[in-house]
Short mmCIF file of C-alpha atoms and ligand atoms in Angstrom, two decimals:
data_model
loop_
_atom_site.label_atom_id
_atom_site.label_comp_id
_atom_site.label_asym_id
_atom_site.label_seq_id
_atom_site.Cartn_x
_atom_site.Cartn_y
_atom_site.Cartn_z
CA MET A 1 -28.79 -19.50 -4.54
CA GLU A 2 -25.69 -19.41 -2.32
CA MET A 3 -23.52 -16.30 -2.76
CA ALA A 4 -19.81 -16.85 -3.45
CA GLN A 5 -17.53 -15.81 -0.58
CA PRO A 6 -15.78 -12.49 -1.26
CA LEU A 7 -12.09 -12.78 -2.08
CA ARG A 8 -10.00 -11.90 0.97
CA LEU A 9 -7.11 -9.58 0.16
CA LEU A 10 -4.38 -8.75 2.63
CA GLY A 11 -2.75 -5.34 2.21
CA ILE A 12 0.70 -4.50 3.52
CA ALA A 13 2.34 -1.08 3.38
CA GLY A 14 6.12 -0.95 3.42
CA SER A 15 6.06 2.00 5.78
CA LEU A 16 5.35 2.24 9.49
CA ARG A 17 4.64 5.93 9.78
CA ARG A 18 1.14 7.06 10.65
CA GLY A 19 0.84 9.39 7.66
CA SER A 20 2.17 6.87 5.13
CA HIS A 21 1.13 7.62 1.57
CA ASN A 22 1.45 3.93 0.77
CA ARG A 23 -0.96 2.92 3.51
CA ALA A 24 -3.32 5.68 2.32
CA LEU A 25 -3.02 4.26 -1.19
CA LEU A 26 -4.06 0.82 0.06
CA ALA A 27 -7.02 2.35 1.88
CA ALA A 28 -8.05 4.05 -1.38
CA LEU A 29 -7.63 0.75 -3.22
CA GLY A 30 -9.94 -0.92 -0.69
CA ASP A 31 -12.61 1.65 -1.56
CA VAL A 32 -12.56 0.86 -5.29
CA LEU A 33 -12.36 -2.94 -5.16
CA PRO A 34 -15.10 -4.81 -7.00
CA ASP A 35 -17.95 -6.06 -4.82
CA GLY A 36 -16.55 -9.57 -4.75
CA ALA A 37 -13.42 -8.65 -2.79
CA ARG A 38 -12.50 -7.04 0.51
CA LEU A 39 -9.19 -5.73 1.79
CA THR A 40 -7.74 -5.95 5.29
CA LEU A 41 -4.49 -4.22 6.22
CA PHE A 42 -1.72 -5.82 8.28
CA GLU A 43 0.66 -3.55 10.19
CA LEU A 44 4.33 -4.52 10.34
CA ALA A 45 5.22 -2.40 13.40
CA GLU A 46 5.45 -5.37 15.79
CA VAL A 47 7.46 -7.67 13.51
CA PRO A 48 10.99 -7.94 14.96
CA LEU A 49 14.18 -8.07 12.94
CA TYR A 50 14.78 -11.54 11.53
CA ASP A 51 17.13 -13.51 13.78
CA ALA A 52 17.75 -17.22 13.21
CA ASP A 53 18.38 -17.71 16.95
CA VAL A 54 14.96 -16.23 17.78
CA GLU A 55 13.44 -18.39 15.05
CA ALA A 56 15.07 -21.52 16.51
CA ARG A 57 13.47 -20.76 19.90
CA GLY A 58 10.01 -20.34 18.32
CA LEU A 59 8.36 -17.79 16.07
CA PRO A 60 7.42 -14.47 17.73
CA LYS A 61 3.66 -13.82 18.09
CA SER A 62 3.72 -11.02 15.52
CA VAL A 63 5.40 -13.31 12.98
CA ILE A 64 2.83 -16.04 13.60
CA ALA A 65 0.10 -13.41 13.11
CA LEU A 66 1.69 -12.21 9.87
CA ARG A 67 2.07 -15.73 8.50
CA GLN A 68 -1.48 -16.61 9.49
CA ALA A 69 -2.89 -13.46 7.87
CA ILE A 70 -1.05 -14.23 4.63
CA GLY A 71 -2.06 -17.89 4.77
CA GLU A 72 -5.75 -17.09 5.25
CA ALA A 73 -5.86 -14.47 2.49
CA ASP A 74 -6.78 -15.40 -1.07
CA GLY A 75 -4.28 -12.81 -2.28
CA MET A 76 -2.08 -9.95 -1.22
CA VAL A 77 -1.34 -6.42 -2.30
CA ILE A 78 1.81 -4.61 -1.21
CA ALA A 79 2.34 -0.84 -1.49
CA THR A 80 5.95 0.15 -1.13
CA PRO A 81 7.89 3.36 -0.83
CA GLU A 82 11.39 3.47 -2.29
CA TYR A 83 14.34 3.87 0.09
CA ASN A 84 17.71 4.47 -1.56
CA ALA A 85 16.61 2.83 -4.78
CA GLY A 86 15.33 -0.24 -2.94
CA VAL A 87 12.71 -1.88 -0.72
CA PRO A 88 12.39 -0.50 2.82
CA GLY A 89 13.98 -2.84 5.37
CA VAL A 90 10.75 -3.32 7.34
CA LEU A 91 9.07 -4.80 4.28
CA LYS A 92 11.96 -7.04 3.20
CA ASN A 93 12.31 -8.22 6.80
CA ALA A 94 8.63 -9.17 7.01
CA LEU A 95 8.79 -11.10 3.74
CA ASP A 96 11.91 -12.91 4.95
CA TRP A 97 10.06 -14.08 8.07
CA ALA A 98 7.07 -15.12 5.95
CA SER A 99 9.28 -17.11 3.58
CA ARG A 100 10.73 -19.41 6.25
CA PRO A 101 9.73 -22.92 7.30
CA PRO A 102 7.79 -24.45 8.94
CA SER A 103 5.34 -25.43 6.24
CA PRO A 104 2.96 -24.35 5.02
CA ARG A 105 5.05 -21.45 3.71
CA PRO A 106 2.33 -18.84 3.34
CA LEU A 107 3.78 -17.00 0.35
CA LEU A 108 4.14 -20.10 -1.79
CA GLY A 109 1.71 -19.81 -4.70
CA LYS A 110 0.08 -16.69 -3.21
CA PRO A 111 -1.12 -14.19 -5.84
CA VAL A 112 0.30 -10.75 -5.07
CA GLY A 113 -0.13 -7.29 -6.54
CA ILE A 114 2.53 -4.62 -6.15
CA LEU A 115 2.18 -0.87 -6.23
CA GLY A 116 4.06 2.07 -4.84
CA ALA A 117 4.02 5.79 -4.13
CA THR A 118 6.57 8.44 -3.34
CA PRO A 119 6.30 12.13 -2.55
CA GLY A 120 9.57 12.54 -4.45
CA LYS A 121 10.24 12.83 -8.15
CA GLY A 122 11.01 9.12 -8.61
CA ASN A 123 8.29 6.55 -9.10
CA THR A 124 9.25 3.54 -6.90
CA ALA A 125 10.16 1.48 -10.01
CA ALA A 126 13.42 0.26 -8.45
CA ALA A 127 11.73 -0.70 -5.18
CA GLN A 128 8.91 -2.47 -7.01
CA SER A 129 11.38 -4.35 -9.16
CA GLN A 130 13.32 -5.54 -6.10
CA LEU A 131 10.10 -6.45 -4.35
CA ARG A 132 9.04 -8.51 -7.35
CA GLU A 133 12.36 -10.39 -7.31
CA THR A 134 11.98 -11.17 -3.62
CA LEU A 135 8.41 -12.33 -4.06
CA VAL A 136 9.39 -14.57 -6.97
CA ALA A 137 12.09 -16.10 -4.75
CA THR A 138 9.43 -16.94 -2.13
CA GLY A 139 7.24 -18.66 -4.72
CA ALA A 140 4.55 -15.98 -4.75
CA ALA A 141 2.69 -15.34 -7.99
CA CYS A 142 3.19 -11.67 -8.86
CA MET A 143 0.60 -9.98 -11.02
CA PRO A 144 2.54 -8.90 -14.13
CA ALA A 145 0.45 -5.84 -15.05
CA PRO A 146 -0.89 -3.21 -14.77
CA THR A 147 1.64 -1.14 -12.83
CA VAL A 148 0.92 1.68 -10.42
CA ARG A 149 4.04 3.78 -9.81
CA LEU A 150 3.04 7.09 -8.31
CA SER A 151 5.31 10.11 -8.20
CA GLN A 152 4.94 13.37 -6.21
CA VAL A 153 1.89 12.04 -4.41
CA ALA A 154 1.50 14.48 -1.52
CA PRO A 155 -1.09 16.68 -3.31
CA LEU A 156 -3.16 13.63 -4.26
CA PHE A 157 -4.34 13.16 -0.66
CA ASP A 158 -6.09 15.49 1.77
CA ALA A 159 -4.93 16.15 5.35
CA ALA A 160 -6.80 13.06 6.59
CA GLY A 161 -4.99 10.84 4.05
CA THR A 162 -8.01 10.39 1.78
CA LEU A 163 -7.27 10.15 -1.94
CA THR A 164 -8.84 13.18 -3.59
CA ASP A 165 -7.30 12.98 -7.06
CA GLU A 166 -9.80 11.58 -9.56
CA PRO A 167 -7.31 10.41 -12.26
CA THR A 168 -5.46 8.43 -9.56
CA ARG A 169 -8.76 6.97 -8.35
CA ALA A 170 -9.55 5.91 -11.93
CA LEU A 171 -6.10 4.27 -12.23
CA LEU A 172 -6.62 2.47 -8.92
CA THR A 173 -10.05 1.29 -10.04
CA GLN A 174 -8.53 -0.36 -13.11
CA TYR A 175 -5.78 -1.84 -10.96
CA ALA A 176 -8.34 -3.15 -8.44
CA ALA A 177 -10.30 -4.90 -11.18
CA ALA A 178 -7.12 -6.50 -12.55
CA LEU A 179 -6.03 -7.60 -9.07
CA HIS A 180 -9.45 -9.13 -8.45
CA ARG A 181 -9.21 -11.11 -11.69
CA TRP A 182 -5.64 -12.19 -10.91
CA VAL A 183 -6.45 -13.41 -7.40
CA ALA A 184 -9.66 -15.12 -8.58
CA ARG A 185 -7.58 -17.24 -10.98
CA PHE A 186 -5.82 -18.80 -7.99
CA ALA A 187 -8.81 -19.13 -5.66
CA THR A 188 -9.81 -22.74 -4.99
CA SER A 189 -13.17 -22.16 -3.32
C1 LIG B 201 16.15 6.06 4.19
C2 LIG B 201 15.25 6.71 3.18
C3 LIG B 201 15.57 6.67 1.84
C4 LIG B 201 14.74 7.24 0.89
N1 LIG B 201 15.06 7.12 -0.43
C5 LIG B 201 14.17 7.53 -1.36
C6 LIG B 201 14.38 7.26 -2.74
O1 LIG B 201 15.38 6.66 -3.13
N2 LIG B 201 13.46 7.67 -3.64
C7 LIG B 201 12.32 8.32 -3.24
O2 LIG B 201 11.49 8.66 -4.08
N3 LIG B 201 12.07 8.60 -1.94
C8 LIG B 201 12.97 8.23 -0.99
N4 LIG B 201 12.73 8.47 0.34
C9 LIG B 201 11.55 9.25 0.72
C10 LIG B 201 10.31 8.38 0.81
O3 LIG B 201 9.75 8.27 -0.48
C11 LIG B 201 9.32 9.03 1.77
O4 LIG B 201 9.84 8.93 3.08
C12 LIG B 201 7.94 8.42 1.67
O5 LIG B 201 7.03 9.30 2.25
C13 LIG B 201 7.84 7.06 2.29
O6 LIG B 201 6.58 6.51 2.00
P1 LIG B 201 5.32 6.65 2.97
O7 LIG B 201 4.70 8.01 2.70
O8 LIG B 201 4.41 5.54 2.60
O9 LIG B 201 5.82 6.58 4.40
C14 LIG B 201 13.56 7.92 1.31
C15 LIG B 201 13.25 7.96 2.68
C16 LIG B 201 14.06 7.36 3.60
C17 LIG B 201 13.67 7.37 5.07
#
């Protein structure tokens, strides 16, 4: 019997720094995904600031790569820090590029999960809420629940960025199962 193709998930962290907790969170999520899904991360470092003049001359390579990666994925998962009660500019900027013509607009109808982590005492709720609004505006299909809003996360990871906190791993495992079910609802093949 032919095995079903695994669901392809694209992960994006809203942080460029090497030691990003949000990227580490996505890596940990990749480790607890059900067998029928696999996660690939896309780095935003090369995506330039949105400029309509640049766009009119032709999309930059990094933007084409971003749009292609989103287009080819069955679903996405975005882990965001919170900057000044909002979404980091690098993340908003990338979604703005991905939302633009030409068709096919890769975010349209794309199932997306949101999560977030901060080493501070907040919990990224404001950033996640803004991110959800932006994604809705692009036509993406945001998973409504469960939420993962992690506070004071530094002790949850070891020096190599590996998640070592078992309750957080258990939470991520539940989230991963829900994300898999959500994305599978939209998969056509
Ligand atoms: C401009 C700026 C604003 C920030 N504002 C907040 C904030 O409002 N709430 C918060 O919890 N952390 C805030 N932080 C701290 C981030 O949570 C911290 O840099 C975090 O490590 C970023 O996520 P990362 O580990 O994935 O890079 C801010 C950081 C920067 C650079």
